[in-house]
CSV table of C-alpha atoms in Angstrom, one decimal:
chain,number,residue,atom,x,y,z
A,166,UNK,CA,0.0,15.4,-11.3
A,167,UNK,CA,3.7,14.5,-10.3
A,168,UNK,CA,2.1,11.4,-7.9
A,169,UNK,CA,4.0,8.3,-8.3
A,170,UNK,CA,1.9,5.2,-8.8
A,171,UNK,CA,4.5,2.6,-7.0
A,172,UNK,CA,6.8,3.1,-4.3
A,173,UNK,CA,10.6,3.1,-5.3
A,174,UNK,CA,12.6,0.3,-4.8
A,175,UNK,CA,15.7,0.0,-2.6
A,176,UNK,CA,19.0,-0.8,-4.5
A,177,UNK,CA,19.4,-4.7,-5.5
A,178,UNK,CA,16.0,-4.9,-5.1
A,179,UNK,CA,14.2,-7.4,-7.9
A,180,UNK,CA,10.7,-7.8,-7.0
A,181,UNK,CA,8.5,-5.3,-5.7
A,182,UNK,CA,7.5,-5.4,-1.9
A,183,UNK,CA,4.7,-7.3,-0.4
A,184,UNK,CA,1.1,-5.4,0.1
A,185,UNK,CA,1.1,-4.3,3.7
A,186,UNK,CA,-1.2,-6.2,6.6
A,187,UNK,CA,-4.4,-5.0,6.2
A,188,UNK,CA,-4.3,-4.5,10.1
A,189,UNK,CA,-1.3,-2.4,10.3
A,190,UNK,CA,-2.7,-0.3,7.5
A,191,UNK,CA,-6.0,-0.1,9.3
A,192,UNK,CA,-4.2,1.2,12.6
A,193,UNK,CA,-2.3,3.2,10.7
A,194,UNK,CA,-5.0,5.5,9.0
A,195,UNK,CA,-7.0,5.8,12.1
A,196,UNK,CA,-4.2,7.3,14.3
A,197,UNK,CA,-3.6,9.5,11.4
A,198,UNK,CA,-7.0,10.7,11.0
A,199,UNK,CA,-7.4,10.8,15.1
A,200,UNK,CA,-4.4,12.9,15.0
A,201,UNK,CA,-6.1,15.0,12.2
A,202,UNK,CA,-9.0,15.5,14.1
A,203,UNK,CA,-7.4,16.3,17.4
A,204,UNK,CA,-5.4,19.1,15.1
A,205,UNK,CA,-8.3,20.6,13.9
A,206,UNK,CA,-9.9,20.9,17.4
A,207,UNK,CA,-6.9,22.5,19.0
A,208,UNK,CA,-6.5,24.8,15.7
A,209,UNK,CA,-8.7,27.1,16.7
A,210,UNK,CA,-7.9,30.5,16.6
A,211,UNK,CA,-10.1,33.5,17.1
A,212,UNK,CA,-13.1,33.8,16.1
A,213,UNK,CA,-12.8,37.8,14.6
A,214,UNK,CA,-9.4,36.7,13.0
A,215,UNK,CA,-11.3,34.5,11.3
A,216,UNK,CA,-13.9,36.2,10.2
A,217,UNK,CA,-11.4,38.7,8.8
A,218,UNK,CA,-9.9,36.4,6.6
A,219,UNK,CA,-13.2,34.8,5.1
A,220,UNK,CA,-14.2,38.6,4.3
A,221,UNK,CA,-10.5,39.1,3.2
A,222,UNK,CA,-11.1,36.1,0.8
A,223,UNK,CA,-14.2,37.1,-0.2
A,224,UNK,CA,-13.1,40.4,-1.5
A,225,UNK,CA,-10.4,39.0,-3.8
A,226,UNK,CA,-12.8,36.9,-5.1
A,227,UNK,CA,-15.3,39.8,-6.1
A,228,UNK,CA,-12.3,41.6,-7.4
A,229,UNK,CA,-11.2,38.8,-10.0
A,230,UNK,CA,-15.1,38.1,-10.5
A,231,UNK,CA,-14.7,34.9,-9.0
A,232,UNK,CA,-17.6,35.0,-6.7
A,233,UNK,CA,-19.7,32.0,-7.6
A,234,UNK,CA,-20.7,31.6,-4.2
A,235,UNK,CA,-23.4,33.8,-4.2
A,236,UNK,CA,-25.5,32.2,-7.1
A,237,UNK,CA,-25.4,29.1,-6.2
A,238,UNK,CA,-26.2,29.4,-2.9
A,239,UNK,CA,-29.6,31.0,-3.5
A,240,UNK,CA,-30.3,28.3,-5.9
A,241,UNK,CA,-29.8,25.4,-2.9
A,242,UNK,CA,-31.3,27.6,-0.2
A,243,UNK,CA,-34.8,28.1,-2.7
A,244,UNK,CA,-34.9,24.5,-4.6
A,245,UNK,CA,-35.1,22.0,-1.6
A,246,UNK,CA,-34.4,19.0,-4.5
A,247,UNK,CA,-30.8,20.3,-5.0
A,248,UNK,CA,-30.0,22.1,-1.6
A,249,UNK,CA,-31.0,18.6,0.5
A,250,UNK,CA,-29.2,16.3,-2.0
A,251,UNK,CA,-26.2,18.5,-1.7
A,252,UNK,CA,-26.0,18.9,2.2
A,253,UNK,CA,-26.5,15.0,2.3
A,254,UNK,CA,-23.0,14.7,-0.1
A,255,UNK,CA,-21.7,17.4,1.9
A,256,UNK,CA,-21.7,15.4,5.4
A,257,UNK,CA,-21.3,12.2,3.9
A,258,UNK,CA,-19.5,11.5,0.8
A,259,UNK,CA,-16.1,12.7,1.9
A,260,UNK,CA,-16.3,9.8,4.9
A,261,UNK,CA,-17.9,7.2,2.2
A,262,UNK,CA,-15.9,7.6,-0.8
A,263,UNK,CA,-12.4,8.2,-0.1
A,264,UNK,CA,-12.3,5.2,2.5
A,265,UNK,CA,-13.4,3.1,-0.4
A,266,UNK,CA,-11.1,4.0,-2.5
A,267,UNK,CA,-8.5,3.3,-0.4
A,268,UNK,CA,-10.1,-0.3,0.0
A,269,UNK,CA,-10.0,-0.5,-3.6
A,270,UNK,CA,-6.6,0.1,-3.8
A,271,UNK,CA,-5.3,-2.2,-1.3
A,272,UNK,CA,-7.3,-4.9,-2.8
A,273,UNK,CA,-7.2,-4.1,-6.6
A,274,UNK,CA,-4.2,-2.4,-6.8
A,275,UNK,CA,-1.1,-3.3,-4.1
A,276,UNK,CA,1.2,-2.0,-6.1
A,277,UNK,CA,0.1,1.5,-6.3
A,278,UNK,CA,-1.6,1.3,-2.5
A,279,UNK,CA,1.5,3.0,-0.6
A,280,UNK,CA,2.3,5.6,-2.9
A,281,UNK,CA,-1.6,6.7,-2.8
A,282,UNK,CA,-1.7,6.5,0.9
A,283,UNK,CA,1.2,8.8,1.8
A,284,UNK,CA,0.2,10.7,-1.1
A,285,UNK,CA,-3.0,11.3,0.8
A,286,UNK,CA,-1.5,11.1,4.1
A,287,UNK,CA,0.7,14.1,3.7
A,288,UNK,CA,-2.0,16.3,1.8
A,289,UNK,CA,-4.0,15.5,5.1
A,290,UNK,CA,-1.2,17.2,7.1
A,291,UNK,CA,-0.4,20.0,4.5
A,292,UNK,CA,-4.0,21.0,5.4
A,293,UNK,CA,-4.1,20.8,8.8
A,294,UNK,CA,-1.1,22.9,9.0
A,295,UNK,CA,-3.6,25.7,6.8
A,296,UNK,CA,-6.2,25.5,9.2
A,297,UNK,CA,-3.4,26.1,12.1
A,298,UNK,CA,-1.9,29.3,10.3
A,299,UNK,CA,-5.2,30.3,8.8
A,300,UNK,CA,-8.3,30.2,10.3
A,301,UNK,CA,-11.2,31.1,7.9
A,302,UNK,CA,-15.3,31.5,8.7
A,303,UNK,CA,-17.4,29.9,6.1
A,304,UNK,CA,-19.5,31.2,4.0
A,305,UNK,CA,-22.6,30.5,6.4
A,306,UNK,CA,-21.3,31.9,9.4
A,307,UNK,CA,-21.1,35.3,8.2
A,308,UNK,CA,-23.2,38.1,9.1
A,309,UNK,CA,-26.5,37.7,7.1
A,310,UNK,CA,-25.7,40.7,5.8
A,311,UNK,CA,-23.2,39.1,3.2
A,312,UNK,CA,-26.1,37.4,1.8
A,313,UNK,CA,-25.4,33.7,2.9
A,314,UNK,CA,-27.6,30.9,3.7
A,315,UNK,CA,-26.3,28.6,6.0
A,316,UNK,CA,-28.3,25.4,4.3
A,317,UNK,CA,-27.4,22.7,6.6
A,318,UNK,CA,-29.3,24.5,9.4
A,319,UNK,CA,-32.0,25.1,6.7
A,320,UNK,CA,-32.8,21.3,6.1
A,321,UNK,CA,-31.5,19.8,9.2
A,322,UNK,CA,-34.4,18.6,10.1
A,323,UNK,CA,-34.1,16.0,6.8
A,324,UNK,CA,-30.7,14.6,7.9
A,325,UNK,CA,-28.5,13.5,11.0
A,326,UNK,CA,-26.7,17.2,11.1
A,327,UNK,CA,-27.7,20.0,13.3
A,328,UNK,CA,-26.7,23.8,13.0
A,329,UNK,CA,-22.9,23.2,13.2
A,330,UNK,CA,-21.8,21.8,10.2
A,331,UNK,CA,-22.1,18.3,9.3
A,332,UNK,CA,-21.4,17.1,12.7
A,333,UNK,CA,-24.3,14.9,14.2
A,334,UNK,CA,-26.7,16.7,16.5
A,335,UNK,CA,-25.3,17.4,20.1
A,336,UNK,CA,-21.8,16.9,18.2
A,337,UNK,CA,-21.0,20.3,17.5
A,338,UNK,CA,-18.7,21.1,19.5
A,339,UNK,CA,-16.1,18.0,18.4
A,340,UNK,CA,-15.5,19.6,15.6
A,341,UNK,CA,-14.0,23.2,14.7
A,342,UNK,CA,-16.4,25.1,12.3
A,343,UNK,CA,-13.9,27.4,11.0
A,344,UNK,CA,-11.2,25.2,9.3
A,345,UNK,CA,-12.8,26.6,6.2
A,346,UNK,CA,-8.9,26.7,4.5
A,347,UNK,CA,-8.2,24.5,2.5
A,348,UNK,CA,-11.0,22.8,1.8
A,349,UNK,CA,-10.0,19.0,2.1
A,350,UNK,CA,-13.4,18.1,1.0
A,351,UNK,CA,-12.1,18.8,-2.4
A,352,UNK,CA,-8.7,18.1,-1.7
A,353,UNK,CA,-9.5,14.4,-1.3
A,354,UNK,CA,-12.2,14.4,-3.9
A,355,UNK,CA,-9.2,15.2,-5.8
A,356,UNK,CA,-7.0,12.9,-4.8
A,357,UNK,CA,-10.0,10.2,-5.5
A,358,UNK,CA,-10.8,11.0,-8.5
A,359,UNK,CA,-7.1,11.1,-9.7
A,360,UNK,CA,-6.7,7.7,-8.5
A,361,UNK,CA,-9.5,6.3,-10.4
A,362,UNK,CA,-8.6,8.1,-14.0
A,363,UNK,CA,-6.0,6.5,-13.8
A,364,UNK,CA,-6.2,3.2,-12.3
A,365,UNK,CA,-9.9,2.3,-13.0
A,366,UNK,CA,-10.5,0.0,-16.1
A,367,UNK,CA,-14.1,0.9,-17.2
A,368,UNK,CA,-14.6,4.5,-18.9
A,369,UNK,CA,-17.6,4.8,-16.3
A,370,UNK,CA,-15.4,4.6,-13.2
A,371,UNK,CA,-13.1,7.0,-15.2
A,372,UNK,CA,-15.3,9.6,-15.6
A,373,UNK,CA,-17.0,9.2,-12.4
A,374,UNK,CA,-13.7,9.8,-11.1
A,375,UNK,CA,-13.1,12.6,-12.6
A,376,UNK,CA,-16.7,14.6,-12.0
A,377,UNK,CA,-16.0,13.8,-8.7
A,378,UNK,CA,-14.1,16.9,-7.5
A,379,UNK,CA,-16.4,19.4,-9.9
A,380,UNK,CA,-19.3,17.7,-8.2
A,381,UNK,CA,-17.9,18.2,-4.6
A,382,UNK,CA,-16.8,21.7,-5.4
A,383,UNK,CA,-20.2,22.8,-6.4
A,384,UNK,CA,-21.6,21.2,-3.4
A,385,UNK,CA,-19.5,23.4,-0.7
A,386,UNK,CA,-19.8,26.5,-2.6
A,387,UNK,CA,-23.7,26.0,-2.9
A,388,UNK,CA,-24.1,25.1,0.7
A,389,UNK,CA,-21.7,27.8,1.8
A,390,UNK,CA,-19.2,26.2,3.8
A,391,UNK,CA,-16.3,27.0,1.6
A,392,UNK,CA,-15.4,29.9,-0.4
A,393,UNK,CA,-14.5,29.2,-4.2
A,394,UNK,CA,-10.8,30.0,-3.3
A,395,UNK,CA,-10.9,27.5,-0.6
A,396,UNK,CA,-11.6,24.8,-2.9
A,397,UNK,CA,-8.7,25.9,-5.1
A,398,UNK,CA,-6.4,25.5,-2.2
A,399,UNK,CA,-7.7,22.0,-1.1
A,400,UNK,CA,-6.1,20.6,-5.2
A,401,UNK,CA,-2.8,23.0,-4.6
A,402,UNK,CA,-2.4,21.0,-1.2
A,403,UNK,CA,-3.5,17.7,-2.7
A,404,UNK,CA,-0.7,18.7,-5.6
A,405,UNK,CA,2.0,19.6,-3.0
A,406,UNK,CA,1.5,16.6,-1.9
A,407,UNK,CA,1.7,14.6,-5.1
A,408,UNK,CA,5.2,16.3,-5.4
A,409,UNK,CA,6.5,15.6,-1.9
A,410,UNK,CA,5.6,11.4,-1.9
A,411,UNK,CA,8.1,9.7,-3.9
A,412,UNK,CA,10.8,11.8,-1.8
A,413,UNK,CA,9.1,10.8,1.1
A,414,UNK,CA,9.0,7.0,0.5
A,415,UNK,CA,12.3,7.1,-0.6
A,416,UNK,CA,13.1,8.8,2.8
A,417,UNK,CA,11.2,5.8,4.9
A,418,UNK,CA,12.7,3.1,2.5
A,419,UNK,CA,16.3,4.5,3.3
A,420,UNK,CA,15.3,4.6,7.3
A,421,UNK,CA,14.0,0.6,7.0
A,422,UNK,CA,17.1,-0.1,5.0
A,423,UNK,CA,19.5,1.6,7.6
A,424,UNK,CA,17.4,-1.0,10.0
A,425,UNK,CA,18.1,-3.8,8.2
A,426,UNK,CA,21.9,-2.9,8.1
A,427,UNK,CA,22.5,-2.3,12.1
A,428,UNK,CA,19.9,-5.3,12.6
A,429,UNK,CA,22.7,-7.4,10.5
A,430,UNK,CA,25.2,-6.0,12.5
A,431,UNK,CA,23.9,-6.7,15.8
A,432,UNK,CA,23.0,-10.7,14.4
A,433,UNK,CA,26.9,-10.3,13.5
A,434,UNK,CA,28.4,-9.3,16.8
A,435,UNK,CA,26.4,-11.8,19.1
A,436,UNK,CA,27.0,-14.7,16.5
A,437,UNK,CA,23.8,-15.2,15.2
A,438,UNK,CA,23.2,-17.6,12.5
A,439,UNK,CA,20.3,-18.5,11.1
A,440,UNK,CA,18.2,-21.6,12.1
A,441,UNK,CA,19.1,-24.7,9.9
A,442,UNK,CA,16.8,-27.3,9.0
A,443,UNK,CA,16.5,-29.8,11.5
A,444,UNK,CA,19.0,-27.6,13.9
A,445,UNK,CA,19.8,-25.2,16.4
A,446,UNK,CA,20.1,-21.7,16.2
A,447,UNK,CA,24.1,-21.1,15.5
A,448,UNK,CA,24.5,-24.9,14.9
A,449,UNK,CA,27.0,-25.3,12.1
A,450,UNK,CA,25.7,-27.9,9.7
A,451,UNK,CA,27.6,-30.6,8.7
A,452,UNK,CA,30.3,-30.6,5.8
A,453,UNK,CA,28.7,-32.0,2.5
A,454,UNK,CA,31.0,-34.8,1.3
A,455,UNK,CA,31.8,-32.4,-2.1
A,456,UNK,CA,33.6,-30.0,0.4
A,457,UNK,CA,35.1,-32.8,2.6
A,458,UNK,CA,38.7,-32.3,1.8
A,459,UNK,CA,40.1,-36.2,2.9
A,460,UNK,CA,37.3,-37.3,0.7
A,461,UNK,CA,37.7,-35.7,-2.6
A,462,UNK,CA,41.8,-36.1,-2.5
A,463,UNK,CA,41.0,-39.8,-1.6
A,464,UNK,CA,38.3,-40.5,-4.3
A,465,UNK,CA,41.6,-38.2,-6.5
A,466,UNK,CA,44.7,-39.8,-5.8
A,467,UNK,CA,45.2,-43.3,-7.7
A,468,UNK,CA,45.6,-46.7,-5.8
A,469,UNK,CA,48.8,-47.5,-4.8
A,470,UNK,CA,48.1,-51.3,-3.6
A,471,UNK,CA,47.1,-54.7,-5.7
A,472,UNK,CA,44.3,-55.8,-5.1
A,473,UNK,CA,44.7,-60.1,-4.7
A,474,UNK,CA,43.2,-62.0,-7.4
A,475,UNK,CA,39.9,-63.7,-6.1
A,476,UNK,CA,39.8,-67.6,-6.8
A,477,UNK,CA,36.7,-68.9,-8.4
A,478,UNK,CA,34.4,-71.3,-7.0
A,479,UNK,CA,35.8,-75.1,-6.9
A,480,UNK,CA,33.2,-76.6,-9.7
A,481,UNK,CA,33.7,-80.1,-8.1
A,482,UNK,CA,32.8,-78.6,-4.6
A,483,UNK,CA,36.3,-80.4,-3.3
A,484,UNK,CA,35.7,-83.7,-4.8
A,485,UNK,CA,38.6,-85.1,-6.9
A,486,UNK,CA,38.1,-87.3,-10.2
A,487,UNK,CA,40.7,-89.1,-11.8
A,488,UNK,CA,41.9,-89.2,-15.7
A,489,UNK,CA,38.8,-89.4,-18.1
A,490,UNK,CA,36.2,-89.1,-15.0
A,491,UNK,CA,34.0,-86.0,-15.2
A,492,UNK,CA,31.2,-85.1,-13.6
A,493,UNK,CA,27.4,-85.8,-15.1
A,494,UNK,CA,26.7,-82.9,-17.1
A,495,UNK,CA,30.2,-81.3,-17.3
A,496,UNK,CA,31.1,-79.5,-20.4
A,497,UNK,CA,34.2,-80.5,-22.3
A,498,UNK,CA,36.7,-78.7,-23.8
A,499,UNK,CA,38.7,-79.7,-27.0
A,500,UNK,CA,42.0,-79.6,-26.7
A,501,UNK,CA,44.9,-78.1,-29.1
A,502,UNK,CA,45.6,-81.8,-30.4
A,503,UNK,CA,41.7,-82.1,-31.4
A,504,UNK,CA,41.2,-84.9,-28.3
A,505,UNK,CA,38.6,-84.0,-25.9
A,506,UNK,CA,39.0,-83.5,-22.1
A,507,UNK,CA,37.0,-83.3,-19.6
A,508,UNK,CA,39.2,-81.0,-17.1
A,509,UNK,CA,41.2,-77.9,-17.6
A,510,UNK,CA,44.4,-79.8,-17.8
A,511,UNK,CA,46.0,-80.2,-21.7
A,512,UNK,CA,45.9,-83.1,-23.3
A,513,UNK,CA,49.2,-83.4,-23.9
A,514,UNK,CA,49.9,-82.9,-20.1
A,515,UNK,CA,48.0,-85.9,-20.1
């Protein structure tokens, strides 16, 4: 699969960017998958054009003997402890698991959670634009004559569901029952269980991962909501997808880079500067004394006066003594003649 875990860094970039807000993301997905919804409502076509192409699908698939609908169907619709289990995954899973995983992801695994998203973001759209130029009747909502069991009618009365797809009861309507192509069911089973191959840790979540699509697949085949042809172009969209993310987060990382660059520009022309500490904004701050160009040629240039000699301090405190007096406890000093004195003056001055 040509999905790129991690989204691609802008030039001179060194560290990878921050996870997103949690409530951004959150907004995010639900005005994509509002918008989704909405799509699918207004996608509908006409009903005979519809029903053409399921029976046009269905034909192909009896020609390359790929027509596993059939069988599996009559073993859901006469073995109550596979049929009921199934429509429960059916009108559940698909709203259960794939939110989780993206949970996961954002938690677990940041750096992989925007390259998943759009990955799944655009397969969502890929799809929606099938169900616009394609509208298919499921299995169940043929003539009884093709032999279909609609088994979601069968067992309602075990689950939340009525007789129009998975939606709840009185619900029907909100939803359009012949989006049949592709089947995002197994598109984003695909896309989970990709995502958990290869980012999981334990072998258990691995595999899990990966019977997750062949478990989903069997499930809207047996309850006859999707054709087997359907559920191979839910992974081609979920693939065309995969290929069409890393140009399509490079494309948003060159937009938010172009941003960036007029935003500078703007800063630029008005005179923006950034706040300093303890300041204003546009304040200049201060000159350091390094850069302070009278102080470094002043601590530079040599001194060019002498400095006076400082005087000591008068031992006697301004008191004179005469020849041979000295102070109690003043230190002598002998002289060059040997004789003692008890001043600074020679002795032979004396």
């Amino acid at each position: 699969m040509p999905y790129s875990a991690s989204a691609p860094q802008s030039p001179g970039t060194t560290h990878p960017r921050p996870r997103p807000r949690w409530w951004t993301e959150l907004t995010l997905l639900v005005l994509v998958y509002a918008a989704y919804s909405l799509g699918r409502l207004l996608a509908r076509g006409d009903v005979s054009t519809a029903v053409d192409h399921g029976l046009a699908i269905l034909r192909v698939e009896k020609a390359l003997l790929l027509n596993a609908e059939h069988p599996l169907n009559r073993l859901f619709t006469s073995t109550p402890a596979l049929g009921i289990p199934a429509d429960f995954a059916y009108a559940s899973l698909h709203y259960l698991v794939t939110p989780a995983v993206l949970v996961w992801l954002f938690r677990r695994r940041p750096a992989r959670y925007r390259a998943a998203r759009t990955w799944l973001t655009l397969s969502t759209v890929l799809g929606l634009a099938g169900f616009i130029l394609l509208p298919t009747c499921p299995p169940r909502l043929l003539a009884a004559g093709h032999g279909f069991v609609d088994t979601m009618a069968q067992y309602s009365s075990y689950g939340w569901w009525g007789d129009e797809a998975s939606a709840p009861r009185g619900l029907g309507g909100m939803t359009n029952q012949y989006a049949a192509m592709p089947s995002l069911h197994v598109g984003w089973a695909v896309w989970c269980g990709v995502l958990l191959w290869r980012h999981a840790r334990t072998p258990l979540v691995k595999w899990v991962g990966a019977g997750y699509p062949l478990v989903t697949t069997v499930v809207v085949m047996g309850t006859a909501n999707h054709y087997f042809l359907d559920a191979v172009a839910g992974a081609a969209v979920m693939g065309l997808g995969g290929l069409l993310t890393r140009p399509a987060l490079r494309a948003a990382e060159r937009v938010r880079a172009a941003a960036r660059a007029r935003s500078g520009r703007s800063r630029a022309r008005s005179g923006w500067s950034p706040t300093p500490a303890g300041g204003s904004p546009g304040a200049a701050s201060p000159p350091s004394p390094a850069a302070s160009p009278v102080s470094s040629s002043a601590a530079s240039s040599p001194r060019t006066s002498s400095r006076a000699p400082r005087k000591g301090p008068v031992v006697s405190g301004g008191c004179e003594t005469s020849a041979g007096e000295r102070f109690p406890g003043q230190r002598t000093r002998t002289g060059t003649t040997g004789t003692t004195s008890a001043d600074d003056t020679p002795a032979t001055a004396r």
